PDB file of C-alpha atoms in Angstrom:
ATOM      1  CA  MET A   1     -33.669 -87.231 194.971  1.00  0.00           C
ATOM      2  CA  LYS A   2     -34.390 -84.265 197.218  1.00  0.00           C
ATOM      3  CA  HIS A   3     -37.245 -83.214 194.945  1.00  0.00           C
ATOM      4  CA  ALA A   4     -38.661 -86.767 194.931  1.00  0.00           C
ATOM      5  CA  ARG A   5     -38.563 -86.841 198.730  1.00  0.00           C
ATOM      6  CA  SER A   6     -40.541 -83.598 198.848  1.00  0.00           C
ATOM      7  CA  LEU A   7     -43.327 -85.240 196.819  1.00  0.00           C
ATOM      8  CA  LEU A   8     -43.917 -88.005 199.370  1.00  0.00           C
ATOM      9  CA  PRO A   9     -46.566 -87.752 202.089  1.00  0.00           C
ATOM     10  CA  ALA A  10     -45.484 -86.803 205.607  1.00  0.00           C
ATOM     11  CA  GLY A  11     -44.033 -89.748 207.498  1.00  0.00           C
ATOM     12  CA  THR A  12     -42.773 -91.464 204.342  1.00  0.00           C
ATOM     13  CA  ASP A  13     -39.249 -91.229 202.946  1.00  0.00           C
ATOM     14  CA  LEU A  14     -36.969 -92.768 200.324  1.00  0.00           C
ATOM     15  CA  LEU A  15     -34.415 -95.395 201.240  1.00  0.00           C
ATOM     16  CA  PHE A  16     -31.455 -95.274 198.850  1.00  0.00           C
ATOM     17  CA  ILE A  17     -30.248 -98.809 198.067  1.00  0.00           C
ATOM     18  CA  GLU A  18     -27.715 -98.404 195.234  1.00  0.00           C
ATOM     19  CA  GLY A  19     -26.514 -95.970 192.599  1.00  0.00           C
ATOM     20  CA  TYR A  20     -23.301 -96.228 190.583  1.00  0.00           C
ATOM     21  CA  ARG A  21     -22.106 -99.781 189.921  1.00  0.00           C
ATOM     22  CA  PRO A  22     -18.692-100.501 188.320  1.00  0.00           C
ATOM     23  CA  LEU A  23     -18.790-102.276 184.953  1.00  0.00           C
ATOM     24  CA  ALA A  24     -16.940-105.326 186.327  1.00  0.00           C
ATOM     25  CA  LEU A  25     -19.578-105.781 189.020  1.00  0.00           C
ATOM     26  CA  GLN A  26     -22.380-105.323 186.482  1.00  0.00           C
ATOM     27  CA  GLN A  27     -20.754-108.004 184.292  1.00  0.00           C
ATOM     28  CA  ARG A  28     -20.525-110.351 187.276  1.00  0.00           C
ATOM     29  CA  TYR A  29     -24.192-109.839 188.221  1.00  0.00           C
ATOM     30  CA  PHE A  30     -25.319-110.431 184.639  1.00  0.00           C
ATOM     31  CA  THR A  31     -23.171-113.533 184.140  1.00  0.00           C
ATOM     32  CA  GLU A  32     -24.184-115.080 187.471  1.00  0.00           C
ATOM     33  CA  TYR A  33     -27.883-114.611 186.777  1.00  0.00           C
ATOM     34  CA  ARG A  34     -27.580-115.879 183.187  1.00  0.00           C
ATOM     35  CA  ASP A  35     -25.726-118.961 184.498  1.00  0.00           C
ATOM     36  CA  GLU A  36     -28.442-119.516 187.118  1.00  0.00           C
ATOM     37  CA  LEU A  37     -31.063-119.425 184.366  1.00  0.00           C
ATOM     38  CA  ALA A  38     -28.979-121.768 182.190  1.00  0.00           C
ATOM     39  CA  ALA A  39     -28.833-124.328 185.006  1.00  0.00           C
ATOM     40  CA  ALA A  40     -32.613-124.132 185.448  1.00  0.00           C
ATOM     41  CA  HIS A  41     -33.300-124.192 181.678  1.00  0.00           C
ATOM     42  CA  PRO A  42     -30.598-126.271 179.941  1.00  0.00           C
ATOM     43  CA  ASP A  43     -32.673-126.347 176.734  1.00  0.00           C
ATOM     44  CA  TRP A  44     -32.609-122.558 176.251  1.00  0.00           C
ATOM     45  CA  THR A  45     -30.441-121.076 173.512  1.00  0.00           C
ATOM     46  CA  PRO A  46     -27.811-118.431 174.314  1.00  0.00           C
ATOM     47  CA  GLU A  47     -30.164-115.810 172.851  1.00  0.00           C
ATOM     48  CA  GLN A  48     -33.031-116.940 175.096  1.00  0.00           C
ATOM     49  CA  LEU A  49     -30.754-116.860 178.132  1.00  0.00           C
ATOM     50  CA  HIS A  50     -29.491-113.375 177.266  1.00  0.00           C
ATOM     51  CA  ARG A  51     -33.029-112.059 176.785  1.00  0.00           C
ATOM     52  CA  ALA A  52     -34.304-113.672 179.998  1.00  0.00           C
ATOM     53  CA  ALA A  53     -31.298-112.470 182.029  1.00  0.00           C
ATOM     54  CA  SER A  54     -31.817-108.951 180.661  1.00  0.00           C
ATOM     55  CA  ARG A  55     -35.271-108.804 182.286  1.00  0.00           C
ATOM     56  CA  TYR A  56     -33.599-108.650 185.684  1.00  0.00           C
ATOM     57  CA  VAL A  57     -29.977-107.579 185.192  1.00  0.00           C
ATOM     58  CA  SER A  58     -29.094-105.067 182.528  1.00  0.00           C
ATOM     59  CA  PRO A  59     -26.399-106.203 180.089  1.00  0.00           C
ATOM     60  CA  PRO A  60     -23.138-104.390 180.912  1.00  0.00           C
ATOM     61  CA  GLU A  61     -22.960-102.627 177.552  1.00  0.00           C
ATOM     62  CA  ILE A  62     -26.131-100.658 178.316  1.00  0.00           C
ATOM     63  CA  ALA A  63     -26.334-100.781 182.113  1.00  0.00           C
ATOM     64  CA  PRO A  64     -27.605 -97.506 183.582  1.00  0.00           C
ATOM     65  CA  HIS A  65     -26.048 -98.172 186.998  1.00  0.00           C
ATOM     66  CA  SER A  66     -22.639 -98.260 185.299  1.00  0.00           C
ATOM     67  CA  ALA A  67     -23.357 -94.829 183.876  1.00  0.00           C
ATOM     68  CA  GLY A  68     -24.154 -93.397 187.290  1.00  0.00           C
ATOM     69  CA  ALA A  69     -27.597 -92.603 185.860  1.00  0.00           C
ATOM     70  CA  ALA A  70     -29.724 -95.006 187.909  1.00  0.00           C
ATOM     71  CA  VAL A  71     -30.756 -95.478 191.498  1.00  0.00           C
ATOM     72  CA  ASP A  72     -32.489 -98.268 193.355  1.00  0.00           C
ATOM     73  CA  VAL A  73     -34.826 -96.938 196.029  1.00  0.00           C
ATOM     74  CA  THR A  74     -37.733 -98.042 198.161  1.00  0.00           C
ATOM     75  CA  LEU A  75     -39.958 -96.442 200.770  1.00  0.00           C
ATOM     76  CA  VAL A  76     -39.605 -96.321 204.526  1.00  0.00           C
ATOM     77  CA  CYS A  77     -41.810 -94.944 207.277  1.00  0.00           C
ATOM     78  CA  GLN A  78     -40.518 -92.273 209.651  1.00  0.00           C
ATOM     79  CA  ASP A  79     -38.981 -94.864 211.989  1.00  0.00           C
ATOM     80  CA  GLY A  80     -36.904 -96.249 209.103  1.00  0.00           C
ATOM     81  CA  HIS A  81     -38.759 -99.521 208.527  1.00  0.00           C
ATOM     82  CA  GLU A  82     -39.317-100.462 204.902  1.00  0.00           C
ATOM     83  CA  LEU A  83     -42.903-100.259 203.712  1.00  0.00           C
ATOM     84  CA  ASP A  84     -44.581-103.221 202.012  1.00  0.00           C
ATOM     85  CA  LEU A  85     -44.141-102.909 198.263  1.00  0.00           C
ATOM     86  CA  GLY A  86     -45.027-106.529 197.493  1.00  0.00           C
ATOM     87  CA  THR A  87     -41.562-108.087 197.493  1.00  0.00           C
ATOM     88  CA  ARG A  88     -38.058-107.242 198.567  1.00  0.00           C
ATOM     89  CA  VAL A  89     -35.840-104.947 196.524  1.00  0.00           C
ATOM     90  CA  ASN A  90     -33.657-106.975 194.125  1.00  0.00           C
ATOM     91  CA  ALA A  91     -35.996-109.985 194.104  1.00  0.00           C
ATOM     92  CA  SER A  92     -35.774-111.781 190.759  1.00  0.00           C
ATOM     93  CA  PRO A  93     -38.865-112.536 188.666  1.00  0.00           C
ATOM     94  CA  GLU A  94     -38.537-116.200 189.635  1.00  0.00           C
ATOM     95  CA  GLU A  95     -38.111-115.549 193.366  1.00  0.00           C
ATOM     96  CA  SER A  96     -40.938-112.994 193.548  1.00  0.00           C
ATOM     97  CA  ASP A  97     -43.396-114.816 191.279  1.00  0.00           C
ATOM     98  CA  GLY A  98     -43.350-111.718 189.098  1.00  0.00           C
ATOM     99  CA  THR A  99     -44.164-109.213 191.840  1.00  0.00           C
ATOM    100  CA  CYS A 100     -40.861-107.453 191.135  1.00  0.00           C
ATOM    101  CA  PHE A 101     -42.531-106.058 188.002  1.00  0.00           C
ATOM    102  CA  THR A 102     -43.733-102.530 188.728  1.00  0.00           C
ATOM    103  CA  HIS A 103     -47.320-103.146 187.634  1.00  0.00           C
ATOM    104  CA  ALA A 104     -47.600-106.786 188.727  1.00  0.00           C
ATOM    105  CA  PRO A 105     -51.250-107.843 188.905  1.00  0.00           C
ATOM    106  CA  ASN A 106     -50.790-110.023 191.990  1.00  0.00           C
ATOM    107  CA  LEU A 107     -50.087-107.240 194.512  1.00  0.00           C
ATOM    108  CA  SER A 108     -52.058-106.440 197.628  1.00  0.00           C
ATOM    109  CA  ASP A 109     -53.883-103.096 197.690  1.00  0.00           C
ATOM    110  CA  HIS A 110     -51.441-101.957 200.377  1.00  0.00           C
ATOM    111  CA  ALA A 111     -48.359-102.775 198.261  1.00  0.00           C
ATOM    112  CA  ARG A 112     -49.937-101.203 195.145  1.00  0.00           C
ATOM    113  CA  HIS A 113     -50.635 -98.008 197.112  1.00  0.00           C
ATOM    114  CA  HIS A 114     -46.993 -97.799 198.244  1.00  0.00           C
ATOM    115  CA  ARG A 115     -45.742 -98.405 194.705  1.00  0.00           C
ATOM    116  CA  THR A 116     -47.977 -95.610 193.448  1.00  0.00           C
ATOM    117  CA  LEU A 117     -46.467 -93.264 196.046  1.00  0.00           C
ATOM    118  CA  LEU A 118     -42.944 -94.255 194.963  1.00  0.00           C
ATOM    119  CA  LEU A 119     -43.700 -93.955 191.245  1.00  0.00           C
ATOM    120  CA  ASN A 120     -45.423 -90.588 191.590  1.00  0.00           C
ATOM    121  CA  ALA A 121     -42.561 -89.135 193.626  1.00  0.00           C
ATOM    122  CA  MET A 122     -39.742 -90.421 191.430  1.00  0.00           C
ATOM    123  CA  GLU A 123     -41.472 -89.725 188.116  1.00  0.00           C
ATOM    124  CA  GLY A 124     -42.535 -86.305 189.409  1.00  0.00           C
ATOM    125  CA  ALA A 125     -38.846 -85.594 190.041  1.00  0.00           C
ATOM    126  CA  GLY A 126     -37.908 -86.548 186.466  1.00  0.00           C
ATOM    127  CA  PHE A 127     -36.894 -90.206 186.849  1.00  0.00           C
ATOM    128  CA  THR A 128     -38.076 -93.077 184.658  1.00  0.00           C
ATOM    129  CA  ASN A 129     -38.991 -96.423 186.205  1.00  0.00           C
ATOM    130  CA  TYR A 130     -37.720 -99.650 184.667  1.00  0.00           C
ATOM    131  CA  GLY A 131     -40.887-101.746 184.564  1.00  0.00           C
ATOM    132  CA  THR A 132     -39.347-105.077 185.539  1.00  0.00           C
ATOM    133  CA  GLU A 133     -37.997-103.649 188.822  1.00  0.00           C
ATOM    134  CA  PHE A 134     -40.321-101.461 190.884  1.00  0.00           C
ATOM    135  CA  TRP A 135     -37.280-100.039 192.744  1.00  0.00           C
ATOM    136  CA  HIS A 136     -35.173 -99.010 189.715  1.00  0.00           C
ATOM    137  CA  PHE A 137     -35.271 -95.444 188.387  1.00  0.00           C
ATOM    138  CA  SER A 138     -33.010 -93.667 185.944  1.00  0.00           C
ATOM    139  CA  ALA A 139     -32.490 -90.288 184.369  1.00  0.00           C
ATOM    140  CA  ALA A 140     -30.735 -89.361 181.120  1.00  0.00           C
ATOM    141  CA  ASP A 141     -29.516 -92.898 180.374  1.00  0.00           C
ATOM    142  CA  ARG A 142     -30.401 -94.964 177.292  1.00  0.00           C
ATOM    143  CA  TYR A 143     -33.602 -96.387 178.728  1.00  0.00           C
ATOM    144  CA  ASP A 144     -34.803 -92.982 179.909  1.00  0.00           C
ATOM    145  CA  ALA A 145     -34.009 -91.516 176.471  1.00  0.00           C
ATOM    146  CA  LEU A 146     -35.917 -94.330 174.770  1.00  0.00           C
ATOM    147  CA  MET A 147     -38.955 -93.922 177.006  1.00  0.00           C
ATOM    148  CA  ARG A 148     -38.962 -90.146 176.522  1.00  0.00           C
ATOM    149  CA  ARG A 149     -38.337 -90.496 172.776  1.00  0.00           C
ATOM    150  CA  GLN A 150     -35.134 -88.497 172.975  1.00  0.00           C
ATOM    151  CA  PRO A 151     -32.581 -88.826 170.146  1.00  0.00           C
ATOM    152  CA  HIS A 152     -29.783 -89.863 172.526  1.00  0.00           C
ATOM    153  CA  ALA A 153     -28.835 -90.373 176.147  1.00  0.00           C
ATOM    154  CA  ARG A 154     -26.690 -87.968 178.135  1.00  0.00           C
ATOM    155  CA  TYR A 155     -24.962 -90.733 180.076  1.00  0.00           C
ATOM    156  CA  GLY A 156     -23.332 -94.061 179.182  1.00  0.00           C
ATOM    157  CA  PRO A 157     -21.215 -96.630 181.028  1.00  0.00           C
ATOM    158  CA  VAL A 158     -18.046 -95.382 182.691  1.00  0.00           C
ATOM    159  CA  GLU A 159     -15.336 -97.026 184.754  1.00  0.00           C
ATOM    160  CA  LEU A 160     -14.230 -94.924 187.690  1.00  0.00           C
ATOM    161  CA  PRO A 161     -10.607 -95.144 188.863  1.00  0.00           C
TER     162      PRO A 161
END
């Protein structure tokens, strides 16, 4: 993260939101969101619900936060106020009208500029962005390995004591 911070313009900094997340909490987040989708779409099959829930909350069996390999970050100005990145961190696709997606087409020029700053800094420091959440970056987890065409990930889910 220190390297990523050094790649940002003067007066801009990273705000760390979340890193490691216990498996039980990841399971709860996934189940709650899947159940929310099921209530809104009672005609969806379990497979459709799982796929749709996975857009926003990673299934526990592959969750990078539970491997300690992911961080959620956003940008702040020097006085600590969050910069406009189009929607709040952790906004669902439904809540944000899709602006949670990193390359959402319906962003203001200002928000797109801030996202470019964030992406360039984090990717320049070796992190991979998860495209459905502009704030989510990982390194050496399954998604990062897939995106970098690596044969395997260095990190997988763990439960800390």
